[in-house]
Short mmCIF file of C-alpha atoms in Angstrom, two decimals:
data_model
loop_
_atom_site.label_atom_id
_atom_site.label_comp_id
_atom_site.label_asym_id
_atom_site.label_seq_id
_atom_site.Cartn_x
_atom_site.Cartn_y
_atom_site.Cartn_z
CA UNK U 1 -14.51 -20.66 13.57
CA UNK U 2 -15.54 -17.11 14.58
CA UNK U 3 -13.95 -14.40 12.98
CA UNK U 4 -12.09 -11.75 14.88
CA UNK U 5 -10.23 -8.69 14.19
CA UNK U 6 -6.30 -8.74 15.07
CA UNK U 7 -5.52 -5.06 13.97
CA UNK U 8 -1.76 -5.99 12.90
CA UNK U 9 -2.51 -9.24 10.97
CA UNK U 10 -5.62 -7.42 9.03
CA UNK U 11 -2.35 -5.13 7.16
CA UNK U 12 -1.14 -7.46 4.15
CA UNK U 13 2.53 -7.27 4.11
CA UNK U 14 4.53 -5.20 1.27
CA UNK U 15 6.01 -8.40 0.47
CA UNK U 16 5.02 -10.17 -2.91
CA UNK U 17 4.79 -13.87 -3.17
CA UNK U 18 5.23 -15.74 -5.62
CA UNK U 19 2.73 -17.77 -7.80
CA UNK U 20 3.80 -21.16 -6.29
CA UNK U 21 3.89 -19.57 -2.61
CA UNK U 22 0.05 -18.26 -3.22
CA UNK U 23 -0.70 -21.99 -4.30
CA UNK U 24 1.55 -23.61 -1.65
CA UNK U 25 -0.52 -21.24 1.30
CA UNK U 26 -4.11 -22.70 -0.93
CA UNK U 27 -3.52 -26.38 -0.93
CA UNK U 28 -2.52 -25.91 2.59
CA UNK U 29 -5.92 -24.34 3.86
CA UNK U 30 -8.09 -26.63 1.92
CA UNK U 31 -6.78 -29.37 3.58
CA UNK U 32 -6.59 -27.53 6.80
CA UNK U 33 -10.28 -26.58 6.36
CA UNK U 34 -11.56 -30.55 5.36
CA UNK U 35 -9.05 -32.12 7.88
CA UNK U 36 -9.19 -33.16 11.60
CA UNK U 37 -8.40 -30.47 13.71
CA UNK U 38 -5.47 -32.87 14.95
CA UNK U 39 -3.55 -33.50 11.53
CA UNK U 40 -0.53 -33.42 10.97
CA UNK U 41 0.97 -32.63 8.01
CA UNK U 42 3.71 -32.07 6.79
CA UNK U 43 5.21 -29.93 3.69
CA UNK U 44 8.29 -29.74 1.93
CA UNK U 45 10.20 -27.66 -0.47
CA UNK U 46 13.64 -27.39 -1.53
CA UNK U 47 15.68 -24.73 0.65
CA UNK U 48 15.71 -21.61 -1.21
CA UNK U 49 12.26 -22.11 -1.58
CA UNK U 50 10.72 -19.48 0.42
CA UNK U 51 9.20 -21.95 3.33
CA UNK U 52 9.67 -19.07 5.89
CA UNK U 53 7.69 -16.54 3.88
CA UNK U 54 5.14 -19.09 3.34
CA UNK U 55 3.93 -19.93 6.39
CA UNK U 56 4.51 -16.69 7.49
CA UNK U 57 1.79 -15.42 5.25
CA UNK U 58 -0.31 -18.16 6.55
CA UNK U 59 -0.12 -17.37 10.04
CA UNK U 60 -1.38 -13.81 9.33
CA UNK U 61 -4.60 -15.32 7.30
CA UNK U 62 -4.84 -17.93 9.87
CA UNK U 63 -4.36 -15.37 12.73
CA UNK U 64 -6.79 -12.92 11.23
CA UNK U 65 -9.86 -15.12 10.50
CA UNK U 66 -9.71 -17.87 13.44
CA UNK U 67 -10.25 -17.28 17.33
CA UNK U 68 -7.17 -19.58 18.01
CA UNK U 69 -3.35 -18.68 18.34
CA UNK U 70 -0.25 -20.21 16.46
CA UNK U 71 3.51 -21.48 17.95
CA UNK U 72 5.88 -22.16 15.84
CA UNK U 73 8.95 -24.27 17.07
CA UNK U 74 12.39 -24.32 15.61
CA UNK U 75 15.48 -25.61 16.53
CA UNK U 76 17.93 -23.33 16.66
CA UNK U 77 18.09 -19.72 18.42
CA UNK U 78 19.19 -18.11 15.23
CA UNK U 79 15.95 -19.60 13.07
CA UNK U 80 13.50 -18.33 16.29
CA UNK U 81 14.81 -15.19 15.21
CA UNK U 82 14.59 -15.35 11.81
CA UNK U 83 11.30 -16.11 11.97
CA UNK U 84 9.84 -13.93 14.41
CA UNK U 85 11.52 -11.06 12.27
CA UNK U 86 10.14 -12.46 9.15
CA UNK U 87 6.52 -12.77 10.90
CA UNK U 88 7.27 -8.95 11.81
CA UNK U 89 7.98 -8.50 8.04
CA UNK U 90 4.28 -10.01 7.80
CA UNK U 91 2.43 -7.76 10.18
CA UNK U 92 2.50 -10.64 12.56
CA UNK U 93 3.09 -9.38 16.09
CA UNK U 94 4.82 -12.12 18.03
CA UNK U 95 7.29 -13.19 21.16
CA UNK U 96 9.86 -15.46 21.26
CA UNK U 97 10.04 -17.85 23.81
CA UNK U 98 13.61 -18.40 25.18
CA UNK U 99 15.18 -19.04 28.11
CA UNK U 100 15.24 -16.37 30.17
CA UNK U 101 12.19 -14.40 28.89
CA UNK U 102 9.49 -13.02 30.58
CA UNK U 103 5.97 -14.33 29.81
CA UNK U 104 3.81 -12.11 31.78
CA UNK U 105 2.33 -10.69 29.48
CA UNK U 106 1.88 -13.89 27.47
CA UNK U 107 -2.10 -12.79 26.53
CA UNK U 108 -0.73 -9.48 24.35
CA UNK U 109 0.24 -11.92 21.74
CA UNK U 110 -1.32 -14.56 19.69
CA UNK U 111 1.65 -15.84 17.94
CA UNK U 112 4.90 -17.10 19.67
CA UNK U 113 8.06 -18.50 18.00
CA UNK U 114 10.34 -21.56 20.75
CA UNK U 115 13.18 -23.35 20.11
CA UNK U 116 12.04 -27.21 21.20
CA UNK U 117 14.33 -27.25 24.62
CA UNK U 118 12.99 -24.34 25.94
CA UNK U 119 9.30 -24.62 24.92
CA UNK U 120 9.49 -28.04 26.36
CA UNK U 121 11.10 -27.12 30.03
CA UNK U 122 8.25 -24.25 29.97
CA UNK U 123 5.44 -26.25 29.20
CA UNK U 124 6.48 -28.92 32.10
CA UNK U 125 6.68 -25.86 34.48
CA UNK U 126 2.83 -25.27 32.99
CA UNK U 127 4.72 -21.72 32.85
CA UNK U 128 2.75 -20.93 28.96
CA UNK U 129 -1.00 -20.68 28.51
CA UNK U 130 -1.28 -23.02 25.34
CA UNK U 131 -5.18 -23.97 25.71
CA UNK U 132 -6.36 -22.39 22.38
CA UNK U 133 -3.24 -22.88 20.02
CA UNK U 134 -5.34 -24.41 17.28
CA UNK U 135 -1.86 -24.16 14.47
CA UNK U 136 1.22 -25.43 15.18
CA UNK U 137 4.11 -24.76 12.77
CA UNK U 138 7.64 -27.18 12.78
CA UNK U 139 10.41 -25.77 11.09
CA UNK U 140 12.86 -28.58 9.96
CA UNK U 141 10.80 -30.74 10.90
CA UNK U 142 13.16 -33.51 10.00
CA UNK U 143 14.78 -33.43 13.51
CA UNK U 144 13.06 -35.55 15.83
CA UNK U 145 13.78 -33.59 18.55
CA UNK U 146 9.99 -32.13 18.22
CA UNK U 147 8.22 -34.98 18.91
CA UNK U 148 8.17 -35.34 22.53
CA UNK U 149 5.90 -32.04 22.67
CA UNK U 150 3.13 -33.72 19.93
CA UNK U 151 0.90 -34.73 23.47
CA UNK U 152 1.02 -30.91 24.70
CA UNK U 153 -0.95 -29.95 21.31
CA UNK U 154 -3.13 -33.19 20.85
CA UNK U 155 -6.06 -30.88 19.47
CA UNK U 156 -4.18 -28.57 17.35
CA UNK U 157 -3.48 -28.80 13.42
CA UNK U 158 0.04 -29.37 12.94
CA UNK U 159 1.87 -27.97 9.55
CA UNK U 160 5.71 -29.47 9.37
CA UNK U 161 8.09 -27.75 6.86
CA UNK U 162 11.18 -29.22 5.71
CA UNK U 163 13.24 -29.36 2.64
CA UNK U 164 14.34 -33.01 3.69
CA UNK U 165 11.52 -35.12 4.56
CA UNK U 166 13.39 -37.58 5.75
CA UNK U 167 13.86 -38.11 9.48
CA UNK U 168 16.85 -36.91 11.37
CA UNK U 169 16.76 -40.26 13.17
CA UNK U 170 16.41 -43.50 10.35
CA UNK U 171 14.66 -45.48 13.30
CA UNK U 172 11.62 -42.76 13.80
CA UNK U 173 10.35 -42.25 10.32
CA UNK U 174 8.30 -39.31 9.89
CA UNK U 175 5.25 -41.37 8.50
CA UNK U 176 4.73 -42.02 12.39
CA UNK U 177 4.13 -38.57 13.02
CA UNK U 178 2.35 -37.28 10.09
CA UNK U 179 -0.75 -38.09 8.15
CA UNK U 180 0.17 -36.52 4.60
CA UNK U 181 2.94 -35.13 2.46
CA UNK U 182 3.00 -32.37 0.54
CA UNK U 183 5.41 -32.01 -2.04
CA UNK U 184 6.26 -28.54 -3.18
CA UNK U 185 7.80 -27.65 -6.64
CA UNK U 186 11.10 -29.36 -7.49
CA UNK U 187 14.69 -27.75 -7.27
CA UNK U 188 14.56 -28.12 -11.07
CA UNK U 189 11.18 -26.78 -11.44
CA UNK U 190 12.22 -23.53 -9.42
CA UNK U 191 15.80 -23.34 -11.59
CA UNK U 192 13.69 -23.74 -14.68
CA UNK U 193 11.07 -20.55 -13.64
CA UNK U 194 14.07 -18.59 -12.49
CA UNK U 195 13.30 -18.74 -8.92
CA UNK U 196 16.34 -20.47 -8.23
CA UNK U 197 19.95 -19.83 -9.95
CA UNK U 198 21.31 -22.71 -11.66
CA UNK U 199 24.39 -23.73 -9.65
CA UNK U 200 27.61 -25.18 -10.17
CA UNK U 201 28.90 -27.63 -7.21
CA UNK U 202 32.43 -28.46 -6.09
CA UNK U 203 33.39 -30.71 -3.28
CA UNK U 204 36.20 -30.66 -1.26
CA UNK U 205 37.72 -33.73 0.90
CA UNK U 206 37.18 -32.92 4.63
CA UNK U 207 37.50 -34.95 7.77
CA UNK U 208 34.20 -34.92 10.05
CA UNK U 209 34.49 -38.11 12.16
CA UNK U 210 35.08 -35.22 15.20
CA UNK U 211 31.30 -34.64 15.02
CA UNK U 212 29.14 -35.78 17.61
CA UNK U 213 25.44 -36.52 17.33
CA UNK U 214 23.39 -35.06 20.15
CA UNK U 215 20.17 -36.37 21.41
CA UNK U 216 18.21 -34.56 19.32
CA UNK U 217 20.10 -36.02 16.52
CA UNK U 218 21.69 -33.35 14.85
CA UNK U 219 25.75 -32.41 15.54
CA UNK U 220 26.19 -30.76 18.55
CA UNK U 221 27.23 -27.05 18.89
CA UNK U 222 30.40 -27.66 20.33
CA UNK U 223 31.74 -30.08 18.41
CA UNK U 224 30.22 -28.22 14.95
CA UNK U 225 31.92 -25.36 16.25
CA UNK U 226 35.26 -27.34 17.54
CA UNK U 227 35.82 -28.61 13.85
CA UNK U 228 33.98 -25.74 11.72
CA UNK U 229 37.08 -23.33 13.29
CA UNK U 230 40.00 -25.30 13.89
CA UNK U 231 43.18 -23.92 11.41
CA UNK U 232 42.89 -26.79 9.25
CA UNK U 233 39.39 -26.09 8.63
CA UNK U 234 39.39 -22.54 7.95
CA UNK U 235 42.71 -22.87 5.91
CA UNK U 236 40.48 -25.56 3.81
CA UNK U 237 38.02 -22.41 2.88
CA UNK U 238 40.32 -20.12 2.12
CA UNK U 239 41.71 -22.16 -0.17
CA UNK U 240 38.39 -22.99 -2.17
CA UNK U 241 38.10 -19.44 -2.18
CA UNK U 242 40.93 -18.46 -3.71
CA UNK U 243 40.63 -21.57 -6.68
CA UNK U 244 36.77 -20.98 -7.20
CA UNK U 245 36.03 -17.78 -5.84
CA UNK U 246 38.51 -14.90 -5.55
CA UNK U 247 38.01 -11.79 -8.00
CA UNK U 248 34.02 -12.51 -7.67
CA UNK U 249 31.60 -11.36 -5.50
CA UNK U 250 30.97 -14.68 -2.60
CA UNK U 251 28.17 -15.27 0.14
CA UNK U 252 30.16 -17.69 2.87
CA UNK U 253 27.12 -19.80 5.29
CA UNK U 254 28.47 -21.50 7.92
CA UNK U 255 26.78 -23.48 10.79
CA UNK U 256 26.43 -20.81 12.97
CA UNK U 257 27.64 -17.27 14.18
CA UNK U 258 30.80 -18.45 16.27
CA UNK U 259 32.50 -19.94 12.84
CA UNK U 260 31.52 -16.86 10.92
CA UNK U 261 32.45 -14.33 13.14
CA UNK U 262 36.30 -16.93 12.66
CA UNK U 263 35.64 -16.80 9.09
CA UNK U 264 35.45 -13.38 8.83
CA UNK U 265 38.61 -12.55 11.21
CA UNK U 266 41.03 -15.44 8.91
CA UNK U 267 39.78 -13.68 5.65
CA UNK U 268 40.10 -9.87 7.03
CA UNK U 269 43.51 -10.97 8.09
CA UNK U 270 44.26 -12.22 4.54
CA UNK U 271 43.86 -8.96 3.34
CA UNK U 272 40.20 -9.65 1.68
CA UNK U 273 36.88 -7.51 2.24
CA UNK U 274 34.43 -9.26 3.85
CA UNK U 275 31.72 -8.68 6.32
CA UNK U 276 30.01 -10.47 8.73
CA UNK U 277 26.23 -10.45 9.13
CA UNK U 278 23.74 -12.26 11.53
CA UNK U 279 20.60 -12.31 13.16
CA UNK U 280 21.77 -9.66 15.88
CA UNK U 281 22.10 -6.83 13.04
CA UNK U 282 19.66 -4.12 13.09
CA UNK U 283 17.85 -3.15 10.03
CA UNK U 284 19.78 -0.12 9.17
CA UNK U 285 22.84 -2.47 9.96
CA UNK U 286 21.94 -5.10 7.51
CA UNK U 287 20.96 -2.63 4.72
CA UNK U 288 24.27 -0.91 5.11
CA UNK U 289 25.77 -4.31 4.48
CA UNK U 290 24.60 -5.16 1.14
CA UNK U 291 24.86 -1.65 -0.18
CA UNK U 292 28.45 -1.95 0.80
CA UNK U 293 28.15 -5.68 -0.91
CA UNK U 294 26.81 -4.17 -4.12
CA UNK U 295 29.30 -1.52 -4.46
CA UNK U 296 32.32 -3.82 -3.40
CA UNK U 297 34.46 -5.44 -5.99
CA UNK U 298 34.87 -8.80 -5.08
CA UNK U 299 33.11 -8.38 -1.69
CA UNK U 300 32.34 -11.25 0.75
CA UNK U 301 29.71 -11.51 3.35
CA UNK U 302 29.84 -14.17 5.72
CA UNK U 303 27.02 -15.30 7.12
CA UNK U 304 24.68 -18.29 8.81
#
């Protein structure tokens, strides 16, 4: 392909990756390179693996030596964010697609980050120019939810990332979607270089036959959020806290903003110093945060 010059994505980022990353982003492109331009494949590594700043850095090489432009779906409104800050992070200038935004000036950008729903009601409105996406990037790619966009892209190379290659949905296994699995390095392989900690687990008892499986197959919002908040629920956490956690410093992820921003008010009310933090912090925010964090005795952050 002919090479071009993108003026953000020519910058390399100030962020350093990792020797497995820099091999990851390699075995990637070869196969890219010697592959249909249709394939579909599909790479996973264990969460905490750095999948975000991986293909991140590959959408700025791909972006800066090919003639084509990338979309990258997610699920979730919060990950669409995520990632278009962590392309930002990259030198990646991109726009998120979401429900009510405004895609007149669509051609200013060669990269674009969609949650499924939305990318799929604006394609059927032929409201998005998608003619020369040539990479197309899943994130948890596990959820079937994706796969009923596949015929929009049927020329473009598509790179799935998951840390759980197993379908979402134990009727549509991913091997009908993609040609080739990648595995990444192992959760013990990581804790053994020191590029994960070396965790202890504990598991409480809780009740979860209120969850309801949407048609995407994943728990829906409401009914994550209905049992993630109720009293008994929160009372649950505080509890673990205060028999695993209390008088050390503890990171709380929930399943999404709603229950954190509940977390945070049953904990504050406990008399315990916590903050919240999310995707809706601004920079200065967030870096206010963990110096607080740092300089906390037994601080919590709460988080998604």
């Amino acid at each position: 392909m002919s090479q071009i010059a993108l003026g953000e994505q020519d910058r390399k980022s100030d962020k350093e990756l990792y020797s497995y990353q820099h091999g990851a982003i390699s075995q990637i492109f070869e196969k890219f390179d010697s592959a249909p331009d249709d394939y579909h494949l599909l790479y996973q590594l264990p969460t905490g693996g750095g999948k975000t700043v991986i293909f991140s850095e590959m959408v700025r090489q791909y972006l800066k030596n090919h003639d084509k432009k990338v979309l990258i779906m997610t699920h979730r409104i919060e990950l669409s964010k995520q990632t278009s800050t962590m392309l930002t992070e990259f030198n990646v200038s991109n726009k998120i697609i979401h429900s009510t935004a405004n895609l007149d000036d669509q051609d200013q950008y060669s990269c674009f980050v969609a949650m499924v729903e939305t990318l799929n009601n604006r394609l059927n409105e032929n409201m998005l120019d998608i003619s020369n996406v040539g990479l197309v990037i899943i994130d948890e790619a596990h959820y079937n939810s994706f796969t009923k966009l596949f015929k929009f892209f049927e020329k473009s190379f598509f790179l799935g990332v998951t840390a759980t290659p197993l379908s979402s949905n134990i009727k549509l296994p991913m091997k009908d979607n993609y040609n080739e699995l990648i595995v990444g390095e192992s959760i013990q392989d990581l804790i053994d270089n020191e590029f994960l900690a070396r965790a202890e687990t504990y598991s409480y008892n809780v009740g979860l036959t209120s969850l309801i499986v949407g048609a995407n197959g994943d728990y829906t919002v409401k009914s994550s959020e209905d049992l993630y908040t109720n009293n008994d629920m929160l009372s649950k956490l505080m509890q673990a806290y205060e028999e695993r956690s209390k008088g050390k410093k503890t990171l709380i992820f929930n399943n999404g903003i709603k229950t954190s921003l509940y977390v945070y008010d049953t904990f504050r009310a406990a008399g315990y110093s916590i903050a919240h933090l999310d995707n809706t912090n601004t920079k200065k925010e967030r870096e206010l945060i963990l110096k607080w964090f740092h300089k906390t005795p037994n601080a919590i952050i709460t988080s998604v």
